[in-house]
mmCIF file of C-alpha atoms in Angstrom:
data_model
loop_
_atom_site.group_PDB
_atom_site.id
_atom_site.type_symbol
_atom_site.label_atom_id
_atom_site.label_comp_id
_atom_site.label_asym_id
_atom_site.label_seq_id
_atom_site.Cartn_x
_atom_site.Cartn_y
_atom_site.Cartn_z
ATOM 1 C CA MET A 290 81.798 186.092 48.828
ATOM 2 C CA LYS A 291 84.348 183.488 49.756
ATOM 3 C CA VAL A 292 87.960 183.955 48.609
ATOM 4 C CA LYS A 293 89.711 180.789 47.561
ATOM 5 C CA LYS A 294 92.987 179.877 49.167
ATOM 6 C CA LYS A 295 94.740 179.841 45.774
ATOM 7 C CA THR A 296 93.467 183.349 44.947
ATOM 8 C CA LEU A 297 94.660 184.656 48.298
ATOM 9 C CA LEU A 298 98.113 183.143 47.733
ATOM 10 C CA ASN A 299 98.285 184.684 44.250
ATOM 11 C CA ILE A 300 97.384 188.115 45.677
ATOM 12 C CA LEU A 301 100.050 187.784 48.384
ATOM 13 C CA LEU A 302 102.620 186.715 45.798
ATOM 14 C CA MET A 303 101.768 189.688 43.568
ATOM 15 C CA LEU A 304 102.056 192.079 46.543
ATOM 16 C CA PHE A 305 105.443 190.579 47.396
ATOM 17 C CA VAL A 306 106.669 191.037 43.813
ATOM 18 C CA VAL A 307 105.337 194.615 43.651
ATOM 19 C CA SER A 308 107.107 195.383 46.939
ATOM 20 C CA PHE A 309 110.420 194.841 45.122
ATOM 21 C CA PHE A 310 109.668 197.835 42.926
ATOM 22 C CA VAL A 311 107.947 200.338 45.189
ATOM 23 C CA THR A 312 109.213 199.845 48.761
ATOM 24 C CA PRO A 313 112.545 199.929 50.573
ATOM 25 C CA LEU A 314 112.068 196.203 51.201
ATOM 26 C CA GLY A 315 112.720 195.675 47.516
ATOM 27 C CA GLU A 316 116.041 197.512 47.575
ATOM 28 C CA TYR A 317 117.230 195.634 50.667
ATOM 29 C CA SER A 318 116.109 192.341 49.163
ATOM 30 C CA LYS A 319 117.920 193.025 45.888
ATOM 31 C CA ILE A 320 121.105 193.917 47.750
ATOM 32 C CA ALA A 321 120.851 190.773 49.884
ATOM 33 C CA LEU A 322 120.358 188.642 46.765
ATOM 34 C CA MET A 323 123.337 190.297 45.064
ATOM 35 C CA GLN A 324 125.511 189.598 48.108
ATOM 36 C CA LEU A 325 124.313 186.013 48.225
ATOM 37 C CA PHE A 326 125.130 185.390 44.566
ATOM 38 C CA SER A 327 128.368 187.363 44.283
ATOM 39 C CA PHE A 328 131.621 185.474 44.085
ATOM 40 C CA SER A 329 135.310 186.202 44.434
ATOM 41 C CA PRO A 330 136.807 188.028 41.495
ATOM 42 C CA ASP A 331 138.652 185.872 38.990
ATOM 43 C CA ILE A 332 142.428 185.930 39.140
ATOM 44 C CA VAL A 333 144.072 186.515 35.765
ATOM 45 C CA ARG A 334 146.485 183.731 34.778
ATOM 46 C CA THR A 335 150.089 184.869 35.056
ATOM 47 C CA SER A 336 150.677 184.425 31.326
ATOM 48 C CA ASP A 337 147.640 186.582 30.478
ATOM 49 C CA ARG A 338 148.343 189.502 32.811
ATOM 50 C CA GLN A 339 148.651 192.903 31.209
ATOM 51 C CA LYS A 340 150.947 195.577 32.543
ATOM 52 C CA LEU A 341 149.738 199.113 33.129
ATOM 53 C CA PRO A 342 150.969 201.219 30.206
ATOM 54 C CA PHE A 343 151.673 204.220 32.473
ATOM 55 C CA TYR A 344 151.137 205.628 35.965
ATOM 56 C CA ASN A 345 150.835 209.309 35.028
ATOM 57 C CA TRP A 346 147.139 209.573 35.858
ATOM 58 C CA THR A 347 145.643 212.609 37.572
ATOM 59 C CA LEU A 348 142.942 211.994 40.180
ATOM 60 C CA LYS A 349 141.297 214.016 42.952
ATOM 61 C CA ASP A 350 141.176 213.135 46.640
ATOM 62 C CA SER A 351 138.162 213.534 48.915
ATOM 63 C CA LYS A 352 139.068 217.196 49.519
ATOM 64 C CA GLY A 353 139.118 217.944 45.801
ATOM 65 C CA ASP A 354 142.903 218.238 45.632
ATOM 66 C CA PHE A 355 144.653 216.793 42.578
ATOM 67 C CA PHE A 356 147.283 214.085 42.928
ATOM 68 C CA ASN A 357 149.076 211.703 40.607
ATOM 69 C CA PHE A 358 148.637 207.929 40.567
ATOM 70 C CA GLU A 359 152.434 207.769 40.168
ATOM 71 C CA ARG A 360 152.604 207.712 43.978
ATOM 72 C CA SER A 361 151.410 204.082 43.847
ATOM 73 C CA ARG A 362 154.124 202.826 41.517
ATOM 74 C CA GLY A 363 155.786 199.799 43.121
ATOM 75 C CA LYS A 364 152.853 199.191 45.483
ATOM 76 C CA ILE A 365 149.954 196.765 45.510
ATOM 77 C CA VAL A 366 146.860 198.651 44.402
ATOM 78 C CA LEU A 367 143.169 197.801 44.521
ATOM 79 C CA ILE A 368 141.036 200.020 42.282
ATOM 80 C CA ASP A 369 137.252 199.968 42.276
ATOM 81 C CA PHE A 370 135.041 202.119 40.065
ATOM 82 C CA TRP A 371 131.614 202.700 41.595
ATOM 83 C CA ALA A 372 128.555 204.919 41.402
ATOM 84 C CA SER A 373 125.973 205.492 44.127
ATOM 85 C CA TRP A 374 123.148 205.058 41.629
ATOM 86 C CA ARG A 375 124.429 201.629 40.482
ATOM 87 C CA LEU A 376 122.813 199.167 42.896
ATOM 88 C CA PRO A 377 125.587 196.522 42.546
ATOM 89 C CA SER A 378 128.104 199.043 43.870
ATOM 90 C CA LEU A 379 126.701 198.933 47.415
ATOM 91 C CA PRO A 380 127.295 195.253 48.225
ATOM 92 C CA GLU A 381 130.707 195.425 46.578
ATOM 93 C CA LEU A 382 131.660 198.508 48.598
ATOM 94 C CA LYS A 383 130.581 196.751 51.804
ATOM 95 C CA ALA A 384 133.005 193.915 51.032
ATOM 96 C CA LEU A 385 135.743 196.401 50.104
ATOM 97 C CA GLN A 386 135.217 198.226 53.412
ATOM 98 C CA GLU A 387 135.960 195.020 55.332
ATOM 99 C CA LEU A 388 139.041 194.399 53.201
ATOM 100 C CA TYR A 389 140.171 198.007 53.661
ATOM 101 C CA GLU A 390 139.928 197.673 57.439
ATOM 102 C CA ASP A 391 142.418 194.777 57.344
ATOM 103 C CA TYR A 392 144.708 195.782 54.451
ATOM 104 C CA GLY A 393 144.386 199.569 54.181
ATOM 105 C CA ASP A 394 147.803 200.152 55.730
ATOM 106 C CA ARG A 395 149.576 197.808 53.258
ATOM 107 C CA VAL A 396 147.577 198.135 50.027
ATOM 108 C CA ASP A 397 146.692 201.361 48.202
ATOM 109 C CA PHE A 398 142.912 201.496 47.827
ATOM 110 C CA TYR A 399 141.404 203.680 45.114
ATOM 111 C CA ILE A 400 137.625 203.678 45.426
ATOM 112 C CA ILE A 401 136.898 205.857 42.393
ATOM 113 C CA THR A 402 133.745 207.625 41.247
ATOM 114 C CA ASN A 403 133.043 210.232 38.599
ATOM 115 C CA GLU A 404 130.081 211.638 40.547
ATOM 116 C CA GLU A 405 129.963 215.070 42.099
ATOM 117 C CA ARG A 406 131.336 215.203 45.648
ATOM 118 C CA PRO A 407 128.133 216.061 47.606
ATOM 119 C CA PRO A 408 126.055 213.012 46.540
ATOM 120 C CA ALA A 409 129.087 210.694 46.733
ATOM 121 C CA GLU A 410 129.968 211.935 50.222
ATOM 122 C CA ALA A 411 126.350 211.564 51.377
ATOM 123 C CA PHE A 412 126.283 207.981 50.082
ATOM 124 C CA ILE A 413 129.580 207.152 51.827
ATOM 125 C CA GLU A 414 128.419 208.712 55.091
ATOM 126 C CA ASP A 415 124.982 207.042 54.979
ATOM 127 C CA HIS A 416 126.628 203.630 54.759
ATOM 128 C CA GLY A 417 129.434 204.271 57.247
ATOM 129 C CA PHE A 418 132.295 203.650 54.833
ATOM 130 C CA THR A 419 135.723 204.839 56.014
ATOM 131 C CA PHE A 420 137.894 204.124 52.985
ATOM 132 C CA PRO A 421 139.165 207.174 51.109
ATOM 133 C CA VAL A 422 137.070 208.123 48.105
ATOM 134 C CA THR A 423 138.875 209.151 44.953
ATOM 135 C CA TYR A 424 137.328 211.190 42.155
ATOM 136 C CA GLN A 425 138.103 210.831 38.486
ATOM 137 C CA PHE A 426 139.492 213.845 36.726
ATOM 138 C CA LEU A 427 137.873 213.248 33.363
ATOM 139 C CA GLN A 428 140.449 215.333 31.480
ATOM 140 C CA SER A 429 143.148 212.829 32.492
ATOM 141 C CA GLU A 430 143.587 209.602 30.549
ATOM 142 C CA SER A 431 143.296 206.418 32.612
ATOM 143 C CA PRO A 432 145.890 203.642 32.299
ATOM 144 C CA LEU A 433 143.096 201.098 32.722
ATOM 145 C CA PRO A 434 141.149 199.582 29.813
ATOM 146 C CA ASP A 435 137.686 200.226 31.292
ATOM 147 C CA THR A 436 136.412 202.526 34.039
ATOM 148 C CA GLU A 437 132.647 201.945 33.772
ATOM 149 C CA PRO A 438 131.270 200.932 37.203
ATOM 150 C CA PRO A 439 131.161 198.420 38.661
ATOM 151 C CA ARG A 440 134.702 197.545 37.571
ATOM 152 C CA SER A 441 137.695 196.553 39.688
ATOM 153 C CA TYR A 442 141.388 195.864 39.327
ATOM 154 C CA LEU A 443 144.096 194.475 41.567
ATOM 155 C CA ILE A 444 147.577 195.514 40.485
ATOM 156 C CA ASP A 445 150.804 193.970 41.770
ATOM 157 C CA ARG A 446 154.043 195.811 42.591
ATOM 158 C CA GLN A 447 155.351 195.369 39.050
ATOM 159 C CA GLY A 448 152.230 197.002 37.575
ATOM 160 C CA TYR A 449 150.528 193.833 36.310
ATOM 161 C CA MET A 450 146.746 193.466 36.530
ATOM 162 C CA VAL A 451 146.291 190.395 38.721
ATOM 163 C CA VAL A 452 142.506 190.873 38.790
ATOM 164 C CA ASP A 453 140.450 192.560 36.067
ATOM 165 C CA GLN A 454 136.857 192.236 37.280
ATOM 166 C CA GLU A 455 133.940 193.456 35.211
ATOM 167 C CA GLY A 456 130.764 193.668 37.265
ATOM 168 C CA MET A 457 130.232 193.078 40.932
ATOM 169 C CA ALA A 458 132.410 190.769 43.015
ATOM 170 C CA ASP A 459 132.757 189.775 46.645
ATOM 171 C CA TRP A 460 136.198 191.083 47.582
ATOM 172 C CA ASN A 461 136.046 189.960 51.200
ATOM 173 C CA THR A 462 136.757 186.277 50.632
ATOM 174 C CA THR A 463 139.450 183.845 51.687
ATOM 175 C CA LYS A 464 140.580 183.595 48.065
ATOM 176 C CA VAL A 465 141.182 187.361 47.803
ATOM 177 C CA ARG A 466 142.825 187.562 51.219
ATOM 178 C CA GLU A 467 145.203 184.714 50.370
ATOM 179 C CA LEU A 468 146.047 186.425 47.076
ATOM 180 C CA LEU A 469 146.766 189.721 48.848
ATOM 181 C CA ASP A 470 148.910 187.932 51.434
ATOM 182 C CA ARG A 471 150.953 186.268 48.656
ATOM 183 C CA LEU A 472 151.398 189.581 46.847
ATOM 184 C CA LEU A 473 152.438 191.294 50.079
ATOM 185 C CA GLU A 474 155.013 188.564 50.839
ATOM 186 C CA ASN A 475 156.692 189.162 47.476
ATOM 187 C CA PRO A 476 158.823 192.317 48.017
ATOM 188 C CA GLN A 477 159.651 192.853 44.321
#
């Protein structure tokens, strides 16, 4: 029995598509596609920026100790809500890691999850991330309008949301770096 060239190509195509659902190749391919099609977060127009209503927000550090977000008042803050089980979080966290390496000493990074510590720590370790992980304390009200991952915010020194990004974004771009540099130059 002779197999036609078209039939063979159809079988190969179907195997390729199935591989996206049942093999690690599929996960890596999806992540690569997400990275390829992710863009810089949108900057909120100055006239449309909302100010944080308060800073009194209780969070937990990577050791499980409570602290108050008040410590970031007057600082530039980048907040990212993520979850290890949300596939778009991984490419976004990779971009945030690169940004953290260059700005972590001048910008407060809050990479926040509401997951339990063991799976979150395993995820962070497996991917070699070095930024500090923050955990939500669900009994404490957030000053942010939405905390469902993936969701990110960039807050200036005066407490205004300069970026309010729903969904995944590529944070390691020239546009974001130029924005951070401008915010850092403004001492107010």
